[in-house]
């Protein structure tokens, strides 16, 4: 689905403000490099600006109308002066860049303008990069290039220096949730993923990751044991936790999940339903939230953050977790 200027402005306000200024001042660059993670709107914004360059009836002098012949053909991917290059298999090959150049040596088919978009520009082979470099060094008037990448450090510095580099911001949680759902993630699972990472790629991987699904269950179980049978918490730690959370990175992930449970409990108490991330555990957590105080929850969250710091400082994970569990159960019979 094509996103409008307004929708993309929500996604990347800084980038779009800059581009709007360039359009209004007639200072569109010959080459742009859009750098940002997957899902941050790089291609959509490249095509949005392309439409602004070709549109026959701009709105407010910079926004594409989305309804003229040119806008419609760009949206449908069949405008003769707009070319999109994607990796052919694993890389972008030199022939693909040569074809592009051949195409551009003709005058614009319909107008003086031509636009090309190179998606995953970091995947250009060395010869493709060199070929593109020549192209960037002698820009034809009226030609605009958009290079898109998630890995800017893989590009030749000589290419970078020919482009105006725009950095795309990672997605805010609400936008991330939207994107995850658009990518097929169950709405009940999206908020937790969005809280753990702002990288769409990573979130989509976590969504189908068996280890991660199991990790959530173990963390909820640890919380429940702490609540119901604090004395058994150390047993649960030995039986489940240490078998599942082995590497430091995994333990950090486990602590993040545990922290989010306490945050959810706090949000339930504050009646901020829209902030909850363990949507599927909502009913159970609601019961627990009634049996504790905000003060105690915030002490427990501090204890978890403290444990994360200790782990980072290379404290023995076993010892760190045992201390944490003792802190989390402290005074639990009084709340
Ligand atoms: Zn238009």
Coordinates of C-alpha atoms and ligand atoms in Angstrom, one line a residue:
X1 CA 0.0 0.0 0.0
X2 CA 1.3 3.4 -1.0
X3 CA 1.9 5.8 2.0
X4 CA 1.2 9.5 1.7
X5 CA 3.5 12.3 2.5
X6 CA 1.7 12.8 5.8
X7 CA 2.1 9.1 6.8
X8 CA 5.8 9.1 6.0
X9 CA 6.3 12.3 7.8
X10 CA 5.2 10.5 11.0
X11 CA 7.8 7.8 10.3
X12 CA 10.8 10.0 9.4
X13 CA 10.0 13.7 10.3
X14 CA 13.6 15.0 10.1
X15 CA 14.3 13.4 6.7
X16 CA 11.1 14.6 5.2
X17 CA 11.5 18.2 6.5
X18 CA 14.9 18.3 4.8
X19 CA 13.5 16.9 1.5
X20 CA 10.6 19.3 1.6
X21 CA 13.0 22.3 1.9
X22 CA 15.1 21.0 -1.0
X23 CA 12.0 20.7 -3.1
X24 CA 10.7 24.1 -2.3
X25 CA 14.1 25.8 -2.8
X26 CA 14.8 23.8 -6.0
X27 CA 17.9 22.3 -4.4
X28 CA 17.4 18.6 -4.9
X29 CA 20.7 16.8 -4.8
X30 CA 22.1 14.7 -7.7
X31 CA 22.5 11.7 -5.4
X32 CA 21.1 10.7 -2.0
X33 CA 22.2 7.9 0.2
X34 CA 19.5 6.8 2.6
X35 CA 20.9 4.9 5.5
X36 CA 18.7 3.1 8.0
X37 CA 17.4 -0.3 9.2
X38 CA 14.8 -2.3 7.4
X39 CA 11.3 -0.9 7.7
X40 CA 12.3 2.7 8.3
X41 CA 10.8 3.8 5.0
X42 CA 13.8 4.3 2.8
X43 CA 12.4 3.0 -0.5
X44 CA 9.0 4.5 0.2
X45 CA 10.5 8.0 0.7
X46 CA 12.8 7.6 -2.3
X47 CA 9.6 7.0 -4.4
X48 CA 7.7 9.7 -2.7
X49 CA 10.4 12.3 -3.6
X50 CA 10.5 10.8 -7.1
X51 CA 6.8 11.5 -7.4
X52 CA 7.3 15.0 -6.2
X53 CA 9.9 15.5 -9.1
X54 CA 7.5 14.1 -11.7
X55 CA 4.1 15.1 -10.4
X56 CA 1.9 17.2 -12.8
X57 CA -0.1 18.9 -10.1
X58 CA 1.9 19.2 -6.8
X59 CA 0.0 19.9 -3.7
X60 CA 1.4 23.0 -1.8
X61 CA 4.3 23.0 -4.2
X62 CA 6.1 19.9 -2.9
X63 CA 3.7 17.0 -2.2
X64 CA 2.8 14.6 -5.0
X65 CA -0.9 14.6 -5.8
X66 CA -1.0 10.7 -6.0
X67 CA -3.5 10.9 -8.8
X68 CA -1.9 12.3 -11.9
X69 CA -0.6 10.1 -14.7
X70 CA 3.0 10.3 -13.5
X71 CA 2.2 9.6 -9.8
X72 CA 0.1 6.6 -10.7
X73 CA 2.8 5.2 -13.0
X74 CA 5.5 5.6 -10.4
X75 CA 3.2 3.9 -7.8
X76 CA 2.6 1.0 -10.3
X77 CA 6.3 0.7 -11.1
X78 CA 6.0 1.5 -14.8
X79 CA 7.2 5.0 -15.3
X80 CA 9.7 4.9 -18.2
X81 CA 12.1 7.4 -16.6
X82 CA 12.2 5.8 -13.1
X83 CA 14.5 2.8 -12.7
X84 CA 14.8 0.6 -9.6
X85 CA 17.8 -1.7 -9.2
X86 CA 17.6 -4.6 -6.8
X87 CA 20.3 -7.2 -6.1
X88 CA 20.2 -10.0 -8.6
X89 CA 20.6 -12.9 -6.3
X90 CA 23.2 -12.1 -3.7
X91 CA 24.7 -9.0 -5.3
X92 CA 24.2 -6.1 -7.7
X93 CA 26.2 -7.0 -10.7
X94 CA 28.2 -4.7 -13.0
X95 CA 25.8 -5.5 -15.9
X96 CA 22.9 -4.1 -14.0
X97 CA 24.7 -0.8 -13.5
X98 CA 25.9 -0.8 -17.2
X99 CA 22.3 -1.3 -18.3
X100 CA 21.3 1.6 -16.1
X101 CA 24.0 3.8 -17.7
X102 CA 22.9 2.8 -21.2
X103 CA 19.4 3.7 -20.3
X104 CA 20.5 7.1 -19.0
X105 CA 22.6 8.0 -22.0
X106 CA 19.4 8.3 -23.9
X107 CA 17.5 11.6 -23.2
X108 CA 14.6 11.3 -20.7
X109 CA 12.0 9.3 -22.6
X110 CA 9.3 11.8 -21.7
X111 CA 10.9 14.6 -19.8
X112 CA 14.4 15.8 -18.9
X113 CA 14.2 14.0 -15.6
X114 CA 15.4 10.6 -14.7
X115 CA 15.5 8.9 -11.4
X116 CA 17.2 5.7 -10.3
X117 CA 16.9 3.9 -7.0
X118 CA 19.5 1.3 -6.0
X119 CA 18.1 -0.8 -3.2
X120 CA 20.7 -2.6 -1.0
X121 CA 23.5 -0.5 -2.5
X122 CA 26.0 -2.2 -0.1
X123 CA 25.5 -5.4 -2.2
X124 CA 27.1 -3.9 -5.3
X125 CA 30.0 -5.9 -6.5
X126 CA 33.4 -4.1 -6.7
X127 CA 33.1 -3.6 -10.4
X128 CA 29.5 -2.5 -10.1
X129 CA 30.6 0.1 -7.4
X130 CA 33.3 1.4 -9.7
X131 CA 31.0 1.6 -12.6
X132 CA 28.5 3.5 -10.5
X133 CA 31.2 5.8 -9.2
X134 CA 31.9 7.1 -12.7
X135 CA 28.2 7.7 -13.1
X136 CA 28.0 9.7 -9.9
X137 CA 31.1 11.8 -10.9
X138 CA 29.5 13.0 -14.1
X139 CA 25.8 13.5 -13.2
X140 CA 23.5 14.4 -16.1
X141 CA 21.4 17.5 -15.3
X142 CA 17.9 16.3 -14.3
X143 CA 19.2 13.0 -13.0
X144 CA 18.6 12.0 -9.3
X145 CA 20.0 8.9 -7.7
X146 CA 18.8 7.3 -4.5
X147 CA 21.1 4.7 -2.9
X148 CA 19.5 2.8 -0.1
X149 CA 21.4 0.8 2.5
X150 CA 21.1 -0.9 5.9
X151 CA 24.9 -1.2 6.1
X152 CA 26.6 2.1 5.2
X153 CA 30.0 0.9 6.3
X154 CA 30.1 -1.5 3.4
X155 CA 30.0 1.2 0.8
X156 CA 33.1 2.7 -0.8
X157 CA 34.0 6.0 0.8
X158 CA 34.3 7.5 -2.7
X159 CA 30.7 6.7 -3.3
X160 CA 29.6 8.1 0.0
X161 CA 31.4 11.4 -0.7
X162 CA 29.4 11.9 -3.8
X163 CA 26.1 11.5 -2.0
X164 CA 24.1 13.5 0.4
X165 CA 23.7 11.1 3.3
X166 CA 20.4 11.0 5.2
X167 CA 20.2 8.9 8.3
X168 CA 16.8 7.3 8.9
X169 CA 15.8 7.0 12.5
X170 CA 14.9 3.6 14.0
X171 CA 11.1 3.2 14.5
X172 CA 9.4 4.4 17.6
X173 CA 7.5 1.6 19.4
X174 CA 4.1 2.6 18.1
X175 CA 5.3 2.7 14.4
X176 CA 7.2 -0.5 15.0
X177 CA 4.0 -2.3 16.2
X178 CA 2.2 -1.1 13.1
X179 CA 5.0 -2.4 10.8
X180 CA 5.2 -5.7 12.6
X181 CA 1.4 -6.3 12.2
X182 CA 1.7 -5.3 8.5
X183 CA 4.4 -8.0 8.3
X184 CA 2.1 -10.6 9.6
X185 CA 2.9 -10.6 13.3
X186 CA 0.0 -11.4 15.6
X187 CA -1.3 -8.1 17.2
X188 CA -1.0 -9.6 20.7
X189 CA 2.7 -10.4 20.1
X190 CA 3.8 -7.2 18.4
X191 CA 4.0 -4.9 21.5
X192 CA 6.6 -7.1 23.3
X193 CA 8.8 -7.4 20.2
X194 CA 8.6 -3.6 19.7
X195 CA 9.7 -3.1 23.2
X196 CA 12.8 -5.4 22.9
X197 CA 14.2 -4.0 19.6
X198 CA 13.6 -1.3 17.1
X199 CA 15.1 -3.4 14.3
X200 CA 12.3 -4.8 12.3
X201 CA 14.5 -7.6 10.9
X202 CA 15.4 -8.7 14.4
X203 CA 11.9 -8.5 15.7
X204 CA 10.6 -10.6 12.8
X205 CA 13.2 -13.2 13.6
X206 CA 12.4 -13.2 17.3
X207 CA 8.7 -13.7 16.4
X208 CA 9.4 -17.1 15.0
X209 CA 12.2 -18.1 17.3
X210 CA 11.5 -21.2 19.4
X211 CA 14.1 -20.2 22.0
X212 CA 12.4 -16.8 22.5
X213 CA 8.9 -18.3 22.8
X214 CA 10.2 -20.7 25.5
X215 CA 12.1 -17.9 27.2
X216 CA 8.9 -15.9 27.7
X217 CA 7.3 -18.9 29.4
X218 CA 10.2 -19.5 31.8
X219 CA 10.3 -15.8 32.8
X220 CA 6.6 -15.7 33.5
X221 CA 6.9 -18.9 35.5
X222 CA 9.8 -17.5 37.5
X223 CA 7.7 -14.5 38.3
X224 CA 4.8 -16.7 39.4
X225 CA 6.9 -18.9 41.6
X226 CA 8.3 -15.8 43.2
X227 CA 4.8 -14.7 43.9
X228 CA 3.3 -17.9 45.1
X229 CA 6.2 -20.0 46.6
X230 CA 9.1 -17.7 47.1
X231 CA 11.1 -20.5 48.7
X232 CA 10.9 -22.5 45.5
X233 CA 12.3 -19.7 43.4
X234 CA 15.9 -21.0 43.7
X235 CA 14.7 -24.4 42.6
X236 CA 13.1 -23.0 39.5
X237 CA 16.3 -21.1 38.8
X238 CA 18.3 -24.3 38.8
X239 CA 15.6 -26.4 37.0
X240 CA 14.5 -24.0 34.2
X241 CA 16.3 -20.8 34.1
X242 CA 19.9 -21.9 33.9
X243 CA 19.1 -24.6 31.4
X244 CA 17.6 -22.1 29.0
X245 CA 19.6 -18.8 29.6
X246 CA 23.2 -19.8 29.1
X247 CA 25.1 -17.2 27.2
X248 CA 25.4 -13.7 28.6
X249 CA 23.3 -12.3 25.8
X250 CA 20.6 -14.8 26.5
X251 CA 20.6 -13.9 30.2
X252 CA 20.4 -10.2 29.3
X253 CA 17.3 -11.0 27.2
X254 CA 15.8 -13.0 30.1
X255 CA 16.3 -10.1 32.5
X256 CA 14.8 -7.7 29.9
X257 CA 11.7 -9.9 29.8
X258 CA 11.5 -10.1 33.6
X259 CA 11.8 -6.3 33.8
X260 CA 8.9 -5.9 31.3
X261 CA 6.7 -8.1 33.5
X262 CA 7.2 -5.7 36.3
X263 CA 6.6 -2.7 34.0
X264 CA 3.3 -4.3 32.9
X265 CA 2.2 -4.8 36.5
X266 CA 2.9 -1.1 37.1
X267 CA 1.0 -0.1 34.0
X268 CA -1.9 -2.2 35.1
X269 CA -1.9 -0.3 38.4
X270 CA -1.7 3.0 36.6
X271 CA -4.5 1.9 34.2
X272 CA -2.4 2.4 31.2
X273 CA -3.6 -0.6 29.2
X274 CA -2.2 0.6 25.9
X275 CA 1.4 0.3 27.3
X276 CA 1.1 -3.4 28.1
X277 CA 3.5 -5.7 26.3
X278 CA 2.6 -9.2 27.7
X279 CA -0.8 -8.9 26.1
X280 CA -1.5 -12.6 26.3
X281 CA -0.7 -12.8 30.0
X282 CA -2.8 -9.8 30.7
X283 CA -5.5 -11.6 32.8
X284 CA -3.0 -13.4 35.0
X285 CA -0.9 -10.3 35.6
X286 CA -4.0 -8.3 36.4
X287 CA -4.5 -10.6 39.5
X288 CA -1.0 -10.1 40.6
X289 CA -1.0 -6.4 40.1
X290 CA -3.8 -6.2 42.7
X291 CA -1.7 -7.9 45.3
X292 CA 1.3 -5.6 45.3
X293 CA 2.2 -1.9 45.6
X294 CA 3.8 0.5 43.1
X295 CA 6.5 1.2 45.6
X296 CA 7.4 -2.5 45.8
X297 CA 7.3 -2.8 42.0
X298 CA 9.7 0.0 41.5
X299 CA 12.1 -1.5 44.0
X300 CA 12.0 -4.8 42.2
X301 CA 12.6 -3.1 38.8
X302 CA 15.7 -1.4 40.3
X303 CA 16.9 -4.7 41.5
X304 CA 16.6 -6.1 38.0
X305 CA 18.4 -3.1 36.4
X306 CA 21.1 -3.6 39.0
X307 CA 21.5 -7.2 38.1
X308 CA 21.8 -6.3 34.4
X309 CA 24.6 -3.9 35.3
X310 CA 26.4 -6.6 37.3
X311 CA 26.1 -9.1 34.4
X312 CA 27.6 -6.5 32.1
X313 CA 30.5 -6.1 34.6
X314 CA 31.1 -9.8 34.3
X315 CA 29.7 -11.0 37.6
X316 CA 29.2 -14.7 37.8
X317 CA 25.7 -15.2 36.3
X318 CA 24.7 -17.9 38.8
X319 CA 25.5 -15.7 41.8
X320 CA 24.0 -12.7 40.2
X321 CA 20.7 -14.5 39.5
X322 CA 20.5 -16.0 43.0
X323 CA 21.0 -12.6 44.6
X324 CA 18.4 -11.1 42.3
X325 CA 15.8 -13.8 43.2
X326 CA 16.4 -13.2 46.9
X327 CA 16.0 -9.5 46.4
X328 CA 12.8 -10.0 44.4
X329 CA 11.2 -12.1 47.1
X330 CA 12.3 -10.0 50.0
X331 CA 9.3 -8.9 51.9
X332 CA 7.0 -10.6 49.5
X333 CA 4.9 -12.1 52.3
X334 CA 4.1 -8.6 53.5
X335 CA 2.7 -7.2 50.2
Ligands
LIG1 ZN1 0.9 13.7 -9.3

